[in-house]
């Protein structure tokens, strides 16, 4: 699996783009970018509304303008995922990785089979703390792949939608970035060893192209 900046066959039709994006999320995380904040907000609001109608789906929304360091990221994550005590670390028994491995259970409701993290303005942290951003993205992608390829297949699917400007698009296209390669400590790519994947499964979507196509086709109807 690899990142594609212009993936063939990844098109949208009016009133059907949400299901098609969800279909893409079955196998990939998504970087969705636009220079226009309103377009990003519109896209995210529509996608979140659609996801919330899907059975056994947990939607976790992270507001990136308030994510400036690990403490603020964890502060938002623990409001979305039920954990006893989230330590301000990436690894460890109470860190971010452990939280992402957990599944929330609400009495009287079925345990979710799918979790989608929607990270608004993800490029804010990428700009201010690029190394931390890479560690968090790798944790999300790594745990997601672990759950699918090293655990019980189909039991729990976890995906992320990273929303941002063209800066996020550029980061996604950069060779060796966290969207295109696993980090290696001491020459060993840990998540590659755990999951068997050579790289994180990530795709890129231009929100502007999506909206222009939808509006154009709607205008000719």
Short mmCIF file of C-alpha atoms in Angstrom, two decimals:
data_model
loop_
_atom_site.label_atom_id
_atom_site.label_comp_id
_atom_site.label_asym_id
_atom_site.label_seq_id
_atom_site.Cartn_x
_atom_site.Cartn_y
_atom_site.Cartn_z
CA UNK A 1 0.00 0.00 0.00
CA UNK A 2 1.21 3.49 -0.77
CA UNK A 3 0.16 7.10 -0.77
CA UNK A 4 -1.28 8.41 -4.01
CA UNK A 5 -1.58 12.09 -4.76
CA UNK A 6 -3.88 11.48 -7.71
CA UNK A 7 -5.21 8.01 -7.28
CA UNK A 8 -7.00 6.66 -10.38
CA UNK A 9 -10.64 5.89 -9.83
CA UNK A 10 -10.99 8.07 -6.73
CA UNK A 11 -13.83 10.27 -8.00
CA UNK A 12 -17.05 11.57 -6.47
CA UNK A 13 -20.61 12.03 -7.67
CA UNK A 14 -23.29 14.35 -6.23
CA UNK A 15 -24.91 12.94 -3.08
CA UNK A 16 -22.64 9.90 -3.22
CA UNK A 17 -19.23 11.22 -2.23
CA UNK A 18 -19.68 10.44 1.46
CA UNK A 19 -20.17 6.68 0.87
CA UNK A 20 -17.25 6.70 -1.54
CA UNK A 21 -15.01 8.39 1.00
CA UNK A 22 -16.11 5.81 3.57
CA UNK A 23 -15.28 3.09 1.08
CA UNK A 24 -11.81 4.57 0.71
CA UNK A 25 -11.50 4.61 4.51
CA UNK A 26 -12.03 0.87 4.56
CA UNK A 27 -8.45 0.48 3.39
CA UNK A 28 -6.75 3.88 3.80
CA UNK A 29 -6.38 6.83 6.09
CA UNK A 30 -7.19 10.10 4.33
CA UNK A 31 -5.42 13.45 4.03
CA UNK A 32 -8.07 15.93 2.86
CA UNK A 33 -6.77 19.38 2.01
CA UNK A 34 -7.97 22.78 0.85
CA UNK A 35 -6.66 26.33 1.02
CA UNK A 36 -10.13 27.46 2.05
CA UNK A 37 -11.05 26.94 5.73
CA UNK A 38 -14.77 27.05 4.94
CA UNK A 39 -14.44 24.28 2.38
CA UNK A 40 -12.61 22.10 4.91
CA UNK A 41 -15.27 22.79 7.54
CA UNK A 42 -18.08 22.02 5.11
CA UNK A 43 -16.44 18.78 4.02
CA UNK A 44 -15.79 17.66 7.59
CA UNK A 45 -19.28 18.52 8.85
CA UNK A 46 -20.90 16.54 6.04
CA UNK A 47 -18.58 13.57 6.48
CA UNK A 48 -19.01 13.53 10.26
CA UNK A 49 -22.80 13.61 9.92
CA UNK A 50 -22.71 10.71 7.50
CA UNK A 51 -20.32 8.67 9.64
CA UNK A 52 -22.55 9.11 12.68
CA UNK A 53 -25.38 7.39 10.81
CA UNK A 54 -23.28 4.28 10.24
CA UNK A 55 -23.89 1.32 12.55
CA UNK A 56 -21.34 0.53 15.28
CA UNK A 57 -19.23 3.55 14.30
CA UNK A 58 -17.48 5.84 16.78
CA UNK A 59 -16.51 9.28 15.47
CA UNK A 60 -13.79 11.14 17.40
CA UNK A 61 -13.30 14.79 16.50
CA UNK A 62 -10.00 16.53 17.28
CA UNK A 63 -9.80 20.32 16.95
CA UNK A 64 -6.30 20.97 15.71
CA UNK A 65 -6.13 24.67 16.52
CA UNK A 66 -6.10 23.63 20.15
CA UNK A 67 -3.53 20.86 19.65
CA UNK A 68 -0.17 22.54 20.22
CA UNK A 69 1.75 19.86 22.12
CA UNK A 70 1.37 16.33 23.50
CA UNK A 71 -0.54 17.49 26.58
CA UNK A 72 -3.21 19.29 24.54
CA UNK A 73 -3.49 16.38 22.10
CA UNK A 74 -4.01 13.95 24.98
CA UNK A 75 -6.48 16.36 26.57
CA UNK A 76 -8.66 16.16 23.48
CA UNK A 77 -8.16 12.43 22.92
CA UNK A 78 -9.28 11.52 26.44
CA UNK A 79 -12.51 13.44 25.85
CA UNK A 80 -13.20 11.23 22.83
CA UNK A 81 -11.94 7.79 23.87
CA UNK A 82 -12.90 6.42 27.28
CA UNK A 83 -9.70 5.58 29.15
CA UNK A 84 -9.01 5.42 32.90
CA UNK A 85 -5.87 7.54 32.89
CA UNK A 86 -4.12 8.79 29.76
CA UNK A 87 -0.45 9.53 30.41
CA UNK A 88 1.22 12.29 28.42
CA UNK A 89 3.38 9.84 26.47
CA UNK A 90 3.17 8.17 23.07
CA UNK A 91 4.18 4.70 24.24
CA UNK A 92 3.82 2.89 27.54
CA UNK A 93 0.90 1.13 29.26
CA UNK A 94 -1.12 4.36 29.62
CA UNK A 95 0.09 6.33 26.60
CA UNK A 96 -1.49 7.33 23.30
CA UNK A 97 -0.82 3.97 21.68
CA UNK A 98 -2.57 2.16 24.55
CA UNK A 99 -5.56 4.52 24.33
CA UNK A 100 -5.89 3.94 20.58
CA UNK A 101 -5.86 0.20 21.20
CA UNK A 102 -8.83 0.48 23.57
CA UNK A 103 -12.49 0.20 22.58
CA UNK A 104 -15.18 2.26 24.28
CA UNK A 105 -18.20 0.36 25.57
CA UNK A 106 -21.41 2.15 26.60
CA UNK A 107 -23.96 0.12 28.60
CA UNK A 108 -26.97 -0.77 26.49
CA UNK A 109 -25.20 -0.13 23.19
CA UNK A 110 -23.14 -2.49 21.04
CA UNK A 111 -19.37 -2.17 21.22
CA UNK A 112 -18.16 -0.13 18.20
CA UNK A 113 -16.63 -2.06 15.34
CA UNK A 114 -15.21 1.06 13.69
CA UNK A 115 -13.60 4.26 14.91
CA UNK A 116 -12.85 7.27 12.71
CA UNK A 117 -10.65 10.08 14.01
CA UNK A 118 -11.41 13.39 12.28
CA UNK A 119 -8.51 15.76 12.96
CA UNK A 120 -9.35 19.33 11.94
CA UNK A 121 -6.44 21.67 11.15
CA UNK A 122 -3.90 18.88 11.56
CA UNK A 123 -1.29 21.07 9.87
CA UNK A 124 -1.18 23.34 12.94
CA UNK A 125 0.78 20.74 14.90
CA UNK A 126 2.70 19.66 11.80
CA UNK A 127 3.96 23.23 11.48
CA UNK A 128 4.80 23.87 15.13
CA UNK A 129 5.98 20.46 16.31
CA UNK A 130 6.76 18.34 13.22
CA UNK A 131 8.50 15.53 15.11
CA UNK A 132 5.66 15.16 17.59
CA UNK A 133 3.15 15.28 14.75
CA UNK A 134 4.99 12.45 12.99
CA UNK A 135 5.00 10.38 16.18
CA UNK A 136 1.25 10.80 16.65
CA UNK A 137 0.41 10.06 13.02
CA UNK A 138 2.59 6.96 13.14
CA UNK A 139 0.89 5.84 16.36
CA UNK A 140 -2.54 6.19 14.76
CA UNK A 141 -1.55 4.42 11.55
CA UNK A 142 0.49 1.79 13.37
CA UNK A 143 -2.22 0.81 15.86
CA UNK A 144 -4.79 0.75 13.06
CA UNK A 145 -2.66 -1.61 11.01
CA UNK A 146 -1.85 -3.72 14.06
CA UNK A 147 -5.55 -4.20 14.79
CA UNK A 148 -6.15 -5.38 11.23
CA UNK A 149 -3.08 -7.36 10.33
CA UNK A 150 -1.68 -8.58 13.64
CA UNK A 151 -4.91 -9.02 15.59
CA UNK A 152 -8.32 -10.49 14.85
CA UNK A 153 -9.23 -9.45 11.28
CA UNK A 154 -12.39 -7.38 10.98
CA UNK A 155 -13.02 -7.10 14.73
CA UNK A 156 -12.17 -3.40 14.94
CA UNK A 157 -11.26 -0.95 12.18
CA UNK A 158 -9.72 2.41 13.00
CA UNK A 159 -9.06 5.18 10.50
CA UNK A 160 -8.10 8.85 10.54
CA UNK A 161 -9.07 11.79 8.37
CA UNK A 162 -6.43 14.53 8.55
CA UNK A 163 -7.77 17.92 7.45
CA UNK A 164 -5.57 20.86 6.56
CA UNK A 165 -4.17 23.30 4.03
CA UNK A 166 -1.80 22.70 1.14
CA UNK A 167 0.97 22.46 3.73
CA UNK A 168 -0.55 19.17 4.88
CA UNK A 169 -0.77 18.03 1.26
CA UNK A 170 2.91 18.84 0.78
CA UNK A 171 3.82 16.97 3.95
CA UNK A 172 1.85 13.97 2.70
CA UNK A 173 3.75 14.00 -0.56
CA UNK A 174 7.21 14.38 0.92
CA UNK A 175 9.43 11.32 0.61
CA UNK A 176 10.07 9.85 4.03
CA UNK A 177 7.23 11.71 5.75
CA UNK A 178 5.08 10.00 8.39
CA UNK A 179 2.37 9.57 5.77
CA UNK A 180 4.66 7.64 3.45
CA UNK A 181 7.07 5.70 5.66
CA UNK A 182 7.30 4.18 9.11
CA UNK A 183 9.84 5.78 11.41
CA UNK A 184 12.79 3.66 12.38
CA UNK A 185 14.54 3.61 15.70
CA UNK A 186 18.05 2.23 15.44
CA UNK A 187 17.43 1.20 11.84
CA UNK A 188 14.35 -0.90 12.67
CA UNK A 189 10.88 0.14 11.49
CA UNK A 190 8.84 -1.16 14.43
CA UNK A 191 5.40 -0.89 12.87
CA UNK A 192 6.57 -2.56 9.69
CA UNK A 193 7.75 -5.54 11.75
CA UNK A 194 4.50 -5.67 13.74
CA UNK A 195 2.10 -5.28 10.83
CA UNK A 196 3.99 -6.56 7.82
CA UNK A 197 3.19 -3.34 5.92
CA UNK A 198 6.05 -1.54 4.21
CA UNK A 199 4.39 1.87 4.66
CA UNK A 200 1.25 3.42 6.16
CA UNK A 201 -1.83 3.12 3.92
CA UNK A 202 -2.68 6.77 3.20
CA UNK A 203 -4.51 8.48 0.35
CA UNK A 204 -4.86 12.20 -0.45
CA UNK A 205 -8.01 14.06 -1.49
CA UNK A 206 -8.36 17.61 -2.78
CA UNK A 207 -11.52 18.99 -1.14
CA UNK A 208 -11.74 21.80 -3.70
CA UNK A 209 -11.71 19.37 -6.61
CA UNK A 210 -14.36 17.31 -4.87
CA UNK A 211 -16.66 20.26 -4.26
CA UNK A 212 -16.17 21.72 -7.75
CA UNK A 213 -17.06 18.40 -9.33
CA UNK A 214 -20.15 17.95 -7.15
CA UNK A 215 -21.39 21.50 -7.74
CA UNK A 216 -20.66 21.30 -11.45
CA UNK A 217 -22.58 18.07 -11.89
CA UNK A 218 -25.43 19.33 -9.74
CA UNK A 219 -25.68 22.43 -11.94
CA UNK A 220 -26.15 20.34 -15.07
CA UNK A 221 -28.85 18.13 -13.53
#
